[in-house]
Amino acid sequence: INNQGTATNFGATGSASWSTTVITADPGPGVAGVGYFTDTSGSAFNVTLPASPSAGAVIAVADYANNWGTNAVTLLRNGSNIEGNASNFICNTKGAAATFVYVDATKGWVVTDTGNSTDVFQQTIDIHYTIVGGGGGGGSTYSPNVTSGGGGGAGGFLTNFGSTALTLGSGITYTITVGTGGAGAATSAALGTNGGNSVITGTGVSITATGGGAGSSSTGANGADGGSGGGGGATKSGGSGNTPSTTPSQGNDGGSGGSTGNYGGGGGGGAAAVGANGTGTNGGNGGNGSSNSITGSAVTYAGGGGGGNYNGGTVGSGGTGGGGNAGANSGAVGGNGTDGLGGGGGGASYNSGSHYAGGDGGNGVVIVRMTTTDYSAVTATGTFTTATDGSDTIITWTASPATLVT
């Protein structure tokens, strides 16, 4: 046989010769012996089966654009049964292909062969990420002991942007969790609340940026451990950062509270620096955060909260990257960390006779960057925004629950 064009009607029973002319509408009716590549990117459509087929006639269809899951192809039976039923047949599985052979009037067209591109080709997607946990809440004042609160530690900061990409598998649902900021201490001489963890997890992947440690007051606990440690209240040590340990480190230690005079609080740790110690009446500054350009512009994340001062001392400043400042004057609540940056809350500043609360930590964030081509093949859910930078798309989640389905 010497065929000079598209092969048709050479299909023996159970096989079809595929036409390489992609169809976007009903060929009306289809020709026995031909396999059709269907493109439903624009809309769903029908393929009418041959009328009055002979036993052994063959026809086949395939999902050329991997879009049957969204826009199906419906095979119109055209007077013949399909699989013994007097009803049309809907092809709605993404990436599938099916071959039909006409047997007899009872069964009509019978499926003899099926396949799916996902059975032989597992698409993988390379991503870069930046994940920041929620910032820890700042510590409160303690009036009887004339002391101020420590700043909250920044949320843990993890990124692979600028280094080796992470490869995600195909057909997997990855759960995205965005850590919330911890509450500042509301009662006298209290520890704030640690920030929540930010997480990407799914088959073969588990990445956790730990929430920031809470700032403390002068009684009870030290500053809490976390992604970055919380600052200590007067005479109290700062919490440990990079807890649990990651490589590279996700954060730094909080500063200790002052141990002489009328005590200032220590600053919360930041992603790039430790929190400063409180000295005398002065509060320690929060540790600075880390700059990252995954969104296409440089943004600094995960600054520690400033430690509170005492009656005229220097107020601890929040670290760059959303750390909350300590109470603005002697006798003031701590400033809140910035949402979306995972900054620690500022410690409260003391003034005689009154109690003041620590600031709340800022919510964290999960950012994923991939090629725009790959983005067209995934599904994101939850509270997120998208932006483009060159040939890439950036997904930014700011709240949970959320998922990324590959």
Coordinates of C-alpha atoms in Angstrom, one line a residue:
I1 CA 0.0 0.0 0.0
N2 CA 1.4 3.4 -0.9
N3 CA -0.5 6.1 0.9
Q4 CA 0.4 9.7 0.0
G5 CA -1.9 11.6 2.6
T6 CA -3.9 11.1 5.8
A7 CA -4.6 7.4 6.1
T8 CA -8.3 6.6 6.4
N9 CA -10.4 3.4 6.2
F10 CA -7.2 1.3 6.7
G11 CA -8.2 0.5 10.3
A12 CA -8.8 -3.2 10.8
T13 CA -11.3 -4.3 13.5
G14 CA -10.2 -2.7 16.8
S15 CA -7.9 0.0 15.4
A16 CA -8.2 3.4 13.7
S17 CA -5.9 5.5 11.6
W18 CA -5.5 8.9 13.2
S19 CA -6.1 12.1 11.3
T20 CA -3.6 14.8 12.2
T21 CA -6.1 17.5 11.4
V22 CA -7.3 18.7 14.8
I23 CA -11.1 19.2 15.0
T24 CA -12.9 21.9 17.0
A25 CA -16.4 21.1 15.9
D26 CA -18.5 18.1 14.8
P27 CA -17.1 16.5 11.6
G28 CA -20.7 15.5 11.1
P29 CA -20.8 12.6 10.9
G30 CA -17.5 11.0 11.6
V31 CA -15.9 8.6 9.1
A32 CA -15.4 4.9 10.1
G33 CA -11.8 4.0 10.4
V34 CA -10.6 7.5 11.5
G35 CA -9.3 8.6 14.9
Y36 CA -10.0 12.3 15.7
F37 CA -7.9 14.6 17.8
T38 CA -10.5 17.0 19.5
D39 CA -9.7 20.4 20.8
T40 CA -12.3 21.7 23.3
S41 CA -10.3 24.7 24.5
G42 CA -12.9 27.0 23.1
S43 CA -16.0 25.1 24.0
A44 CA -17.5 21.6 24.3
F45 CA -18.9 20.0 21.1
N46 CA -20.3 16.8 19.6
V47 CA -18.9 14.1 17.4
T48 CA -21.6 12.3 15.4
L49 CA -20.9 8.6 14.9
P50 CA -21.3 7.1 11.4
A51 CA -24.8 6.2 10.3
S52 CA -25.7 2.6 9.6
P53 CA -22.2 1.2 10.4
S54 CA -21.1 -2.2 9.4
A55 CA -19.8 -4.8 11.9
G56 CA -16.2 -4.1 12.5
A57 CA -16.3 -0.4 11.8
V58 CA -14.0 1.6 14.0
I59 CA -13.9 5.2 15.2
A60 CA -11.7 6.9 17.9
V61 CA -11.4 10.2 19.7
A62 CA -8.7 11.8 21.8
D63 CA -8.4 14.8 24.1
Y64 CA -5.8 16.9 22.1
A65 CA -5.8 19.9 24.4
N66 CA -6.2 18.0 27.7
N67 CA -9.4 19.9 28.3
W68 CA -12.2 17.3 28.3
G69 CA -12.5 17.7 32.1
T70 CA -13.7 21.2 31.5
N71 CA -15.3 21.0 28.1
A72 CA -16.5 17.5 27.2
V73 CA -16.9 15.8 23.8
T74 CA -20.2 14.1 23.4
L75 CA -20.5 11.2 20.9
L76 CA -23.9 11.3 19.3
R77 CA -25.1 7.7 18.7
N78 CA -26.8 8.5 15.3
G79 CA -29.3 5.7 15.6
S80 CA -26.9 3.0 17.0
N81 CA -26.5 1.9 20.6
I82 CA -23.3 2.7 22.5
E83 CA -22.3 -0.1 25.0
G84 CA -25.8 -1.5 24.6
N85 CA -27.5 1.8 25.6
A86 CA -29.7 4.0 23.4
S87 CA -28.0 7.1 24.7
N88 CA -25.1 9.4 23.8
F89 CA -21.6 8.9 25.3
I90 CA -19.9 11.8 27.1
C91 CA -16.1 11.9 27.1
N92 CA -15.2 14.1 30.1
T93 CA -11.8 12.7 31.4
K94 CA -8.9 15.1 31.0
G95 CA -6.2 13.7 28.6
A96 CA -8.2 10.6 27.7
A97 CA -8.5 8.7 24.4
A98 CA -11.0 5.9 23.4
T99 CA -11.5 3.6 20.5
F100 CA -15.0 2.2 19.6
V101 CA -15.8 -0.8 17.4
Y102 CA -19.3 -1.4 16.0
V103 CA -20.3 -5.0 16.9
D104 CA -24.0 -5.5 16.3
A105 CA -27.4 -4.0 16.7
T106 CA -27.6 -5.1 20.3
K107 CA -24.4 -3.7 21.8
G108 CA -23.7 -1.2 19.0
W109 CA -20.5 0.7 19.5
V110 CA -18.3 -1.0 22.1
V111 CA -15.2 0.5 23.7
T112 CA -12.2 -1.7 22.9
D113 CA -9.3 0.5 23.9
T114 CA -8.8 3.5 26.2
G115 CA -5.8 5.5 27.4
N116 CA -4.8 8.6 29.2
S117 CA -1.8 10.8 28.8
T118 CA -1.3 10.9 32.6
D119 CA -0.7 7.1 32.6
V120 CA 2.5 7.5 30.5
F121 CA 3.5 11.1 31.2
Q122 CA 3.6 12.5 34.7
Q123 CA 3.9 16.2 34.4
T124 CA 6.2 17.8 37.0
I125 CA 6.2 21.5 38.0
D126 CA 9.3 23.3 39.3
I127 CA 8.5 26.0 41.9
H128 CA 10.4 28.5 44.0
Y129 CA 8.8 29.5 47.3
T130 CA 9.0 32.0 50.2
I131 CA 7.2 31.0 53.4
V132 CA 6.9 33.1 56.5
G133 CA 5.3 32.1 59.7
G134 CA 3.0 34.3 61.8
G135 CA 4.8 36.8 64.1
G136 CA 4.8 36.3 67.9
G137 CA 2.8 38.6 70.1
G138 CA 4.5 41.2 72.4
G139 CA 4.8 41.0 76.1
S140 CA 2.9 43.2 78.5
T141 CA 4.1 45.6 81.3
Y142 CA 4.2 44.6 85.0
S143 CA 3.3 47.6 87.2
P144 CA 4.6 46.4 90.6
N145 CA 8.0 45.7 89.3
V146 CA 8.3 48.7 87.1
T147 CA 9.1 46.7 84.0
S148 CA 8.3 46.6 80.3
G149 CA 7.4 43.8 77.8
G150 CA 9.7 42.1 75.3
G151 CA 9.0 42.2 71.6
G152 CA 7.5 39.2 69.8
G153 CA 9.8 37.2 67.5
A154 CA 9.3 37.2 63.8
G155 CA 7.8 34.2 62.0
G156 CA 10.2 31.7 60.6
F157 CA 11.5 32.6 57.1
L158 CA 12.2 29.9 54.5
T159 CA 12.9 30.4 50.8
N160 CA 14.6 28.6 47.9
F161 CA 14.3 31.6 45.6
G162 CA 17.6 32.1 43.9
S163 CA 18.6 28.5 44.4
T164 CA 17.5 25.0 43.3
A165 CA 13.8 24.7 42.5
L166 CA 11.5 22.3 44.3
T167 CA 9.8 19.8 41.9
L168 CA 6.1 19.0 42.5
G169 CA 4.5 15.8 41.2
S170 CA 1.4 15.6 39.0
G171 CA -2.1 15.0 40.2
I172 CA -1.3 16.0 43.8
T173 CA -3.2 18.3 46.2
Y174 CA -0.8 20.4 48.2
T175 CA -2.2 22.0 51.4
I176 CA -1.2 25.6 52.0
T177 CA -1.4 26.9 55.6
V178 CA -0.7 30.6 56.4
G179 CA 0.2 31.2 60.0
T180 CA -1.7 33.8 61.9
G181 CA 0.0 36.4 64.1
G182 CA 0.1 35.7 67.8
A183 CA -1.9 37.9 70.1
G184 CA -0.1 40.4 72.3
A185 CA -0.3 39.8 76.1
A186 CA -3.5 41.4 77.3
T187 CA -3.0 40.9 81.1
S188 CA -0.4 42.3 83.4
A189 CA 3.0 40.5 83.5
A190 CA 2.0 38.0 80.8
L191 CA 3.7 36.3 77.9
G192 CA 2.2 37.0 74.5
T193 CA 1.0 34.1 72.1
N194 CA 3.3 32.4 69.6
G195 CA 2.5 32.9 65.9
G196 CA 1.1 30.2 63.8
N197 CA 3.1 28.0 61.4
S198 CA 3.0 28.5 57.7
V199 CA 3.2 25.2 55.8
I200 CA 3.3 23.6 52.3
T201 CA 2.5 19.9 52.6
G202 CA 1.6 17.1 50.1
T203 CA 3.0 13.9 48.8
G204 CA 6.8 14.0 49.1
V205 CA 6.8 17.7 50.3
S206 CA 6.6 19.1 53.9
I207 CA 7.9 22.6 54.5
T208 CA 7.2 24.5 57.7
A209 CA 8.1 28.0 58.7
T210 CA 7.5 28.1 62.4
G211 CA 5.6 30.9 64.1
G212 CA 7.5 33.5 66.0
G213 CA 8.0 33.2 69.7
A214 CA 6.1 35.4 72.1
G215 CA 7.6 38.3 74.0
S216 CA 7.5 38.0 77.8
S217 CA 7.1 40.2 80.9
S218 CA 9.2 40.3 84.0
T219 CA 7.5 37.4 85.8
G220 CA 7.1 33.8 84.8
A221 CA 8.5 32.6 81.5
N222 CA 11.4 33.8 79.4
G223 CA 10.7 34.9 75.8
A224 CA 9.3 32.0 73.9
D225 CA 11.2 29.9 71.3
G226 CA 10.0 29.9 67.7
G227 CA 11.0 30.7 64.1
S228 CA 12.6 33.7 65.7
G229 CA 12.7 33.9 69.5
G230 CA 10.6 36.4 71.5
G231 CA 12.3 39.1 73.5
G232 CA 12.6 38.7 77.3
G233 CA 10.9 41.0 79.8
A234 CA 13.0 42.5 82.6
T235 CA 15.5 40.0 84.0
K236 CA 14.2 37.3 81.5
S237 CA 16.1 35.7 78.7
G238 CA 15.1 36.0 75.1
G239 CA 13.7 32.9 73.4
S240 CA 15.7 30.8 70.9
G241 CA 15.2 31.3 67.2
N242 CA 15.4 28.6 64.5
T243 CA 13.4 26.3 66.6
P244 CA 13.0 23.6 65.4
S245 CA 16.3 23.8 63.5
T246 CA 16.3 24.2 59.7
T247 CA 19.1 24.6 57.2
P248 CA 19.5 27.4 56.3
S249 CA 18.3 28.9 59.5
Q250 CA 14.7 30.2 59.6
G251 CA 15.4 32.9 62.3
N252 CA 17.3 34.3 65.2
D253 CA 17.2 34.6 69.0
G254 CA 15.3 37.2 70.9
G255 CA 17.1 39.7 73.1
S256 CA 17.1 39.6 76.9
G257 CA 15.4 42.1 79.1
G258 CA 17.4 44.6 81.1
S259 CA 18.8 43.4 84.5
T260 CA 19.7 46.7 86.1
G261 CA 17.8 49.9 86.9
N262 CA 14.2 50.3 85.7
Y263 CA 14.1 47.6 83.1
G264 CA 13.4 47.7 79.4
G265 CA 12.3 44.7 77.4
G266 CA 14.4 42.8 74.8
G267 CA 13.7 43.0 71.1
G268 CA 12.2 40.0 69.3
G269 CA 14.5 38.1 66.9
G270 CA 14.3 38.7 63.1
A271 CA 15.1 36.5 60.1
A272 CA 18.4 38.3 59.5
A273 CA 19.5 39.4 63.0
V274 CA 19.1 38.7 66.7
G275 CA 16.9 41.0 68.8
A276 CA 18.8 43.6 70.9
N277 CA 18.9 43.3 74.7
G278 CA 17.1 45.8 76.8
T279 CA 19.5 48.1 78.8
G280 CA 18.4 50.0 81.8
T281 CA 15.3 52.0 80.9
N282 CA 15.8 51.4 77.1
G283 CA 14.0 48.8 75.1
G284 CA 16.0 46.6 72.7
N285 CA 15.4 46.9 68.9
G286 CA 13.8 44.0 67.1
G287 CA 16.1 42.0 64.8
N288 CA 15.9 42.9 61.1
G289 CA 14.2 40.7 58.6
S290 CA 15.4 39.3 55.2
S291 CA 14.9 40.8 51.8
N292 CA 13.6 38.6 49.0
S293 CA 12.6 39.4 45.4
I294 CA 10.4 36.4 44.6
T295 CA 7.5 38.7 43.7
G296 CA 9.7 40.6 41.2
S297 CA 10.4 43.4 43.6
A298 CA 12.6 43.4 46.8
V299 CA 10.4 43.0 49.9
T300 CA 11.8 42.5 53.5
Y301 CA 10.0 39.9 55.6
A302 CA 10.1 38.7 59.2
G303 CA 11.3 41.6 61.4
G304 CA 11.2 41.2 65.2
G305 CA 9.1 43.4 67.5
G306 CA 10.8 46.2 69.6
G307 CA 11.2 45.9 73.3
G308 CA 9.2 48.3 75.6
N309 CA 10.9 51.1 77.4
Y310 CA 10.5 52.5 80.9
N311 CA 9.5 56.1 81.7
G312 CA 11.6 58.2 79.3
G313 CA 14.0 55.5 78.1
T314 CA 14.4 54.8 74.4
V315 CA 11.6 52.8 72.7
G316 CA 12.7 49.6 71.0
S317 CA 12.1 49.9 67.2
G318 CA 10.6 47.0 65.2
G319 CA 13.0 45.3 62.9
T320 CA 12.8 45.9 59.1
G321 CA 10.3 43.5 57.6
G322 CA 7.2 44.4 59.6
G323 CA 8.3 44.3 63.2
G324 CA 6.0 46.3 65.4
N325 CA 7.5 49.2 67.4
A326 CA 7.3 49.1 71.2
G327 CA 4.7 51.4 72.9
A328 CA 5.4 54.8 71.4
N329 CA 5.8 56.5 74.8
S330 CA 6.3 55.4 78.3
G331 CA 2.9 53.9 79.1
A332 CA 1.7 52.7 75.8
V333 CA 0.6 49.4 74.1
G334 CA 3.0 47.7 71.7
G335 CA 2.6 48.3 68.0
N336 CA 1.3 45.4 65.9
G337 CA 3.5 43.5 63.4
T338 CA 2.6 43.8 59.7
D339 CA 0.3 41.2 58.2
G340 CA 1.8 39.4 55.2
L341 CA 5.3 40.0 56.5
G342 CA 5.2 37.9 59.7
G343 CA 6.6 40.7 61.9
G344 CA 6.6 40.3 65.7
G345 CA 4.4 42.5 67.9
G346 CA 6.0 45.3 69.9
G347 CA 6.4 45.0 73.6
A348 CA 4.4 47.3 75.9
S349 CA 6.1 50.3 77.5
Y350 CA 5.8 51.0 81.2
N351 CA 4.5 54.1 83.1
S352 CA 3.8 54.0 86.8
G353 CA 0.4 52.9 88.0
S354 CA -1.1 51.4 84.7
H355 CA -0.9 48.2 82.8
Y356 CA -0.4 48.1 79.0
A357 CA -0.8 45.2 76.5
G358 CA 1.7 43.9 74.0
G359 CA 1.2 44.3 70.2
D360 CA -0.2 41.5 68.0
G361 CA 2.1 39.6 65.7
G362 CA 1.6 40.0 61.9
N363 CA 0.1 37.2 59.8
G364 CA 2.6 35.2 57.7
V365 CA 2.5 34.5 54.0
V366 CA 3.1 31.7 51.5
I367 CA 4.4 32.7 48.0
V368 CA 5.0 30.3 45.1
R369 CA 6.6 31.2 41.8
M370 CA 6.5 29.0 38.6
T371 CA 6.5 29.5 34.9
T372 CA 3.2 30.9 33.5
T373 CA 3.0 27.8 31.3
D374 CA 3.0 25.6 34.4
Y375 CA 0.6 27.9 36.2
S376 CA -2.0 27.2 33.4
A377 CA -1.9 23.5 34.4
V378 CA -2.5 23.9 38.1
T379 CA -5.4 25.1 40.3
A380 CA -5.0 27.4 43.3
T381 CA -7.7 27.8 45.9
G382 CA -8.1 30.0 49.0
T383 CA -7.3 33.6 49.6
F384 CA -4.6 34.5 47.1
T385 CA -3.5 36.9 44.4
T386 CA -1.5 36.4 41.3
A387 CA 1.0 38.5 39.5
T388 CA 3.5 38.0 36.6
D389 CA 7.1 38.8 36.3
G390 CA 8.7 38.0 32.9
S391 CA 7.7 34.5 32.0
D392 CA 6.7 33.5 35.5
T393 CA 3.5 33.7 37.6
I394 CA 3.6 34.4 41.3
I395 CA 0.9 33.1 43.7
T396 CA 0.6 34.8 47.1
W397 CA -1.6 33.3 49.8
T398 CA -2.4 35.4 52.8
A399 CA -4.9 33.2 54.6
S400 CA -6.0 29.6 55.1
P401 CA -7.5 27.2 54.1
A402 CA -5.9 26.9 50.7
T403 CA -4.6 24.4 48.2
L404 CA -2.4 24.0 45.1
V405 CA -3.5 21.2 42.8
T406 CA -1.0 20.1 40.2

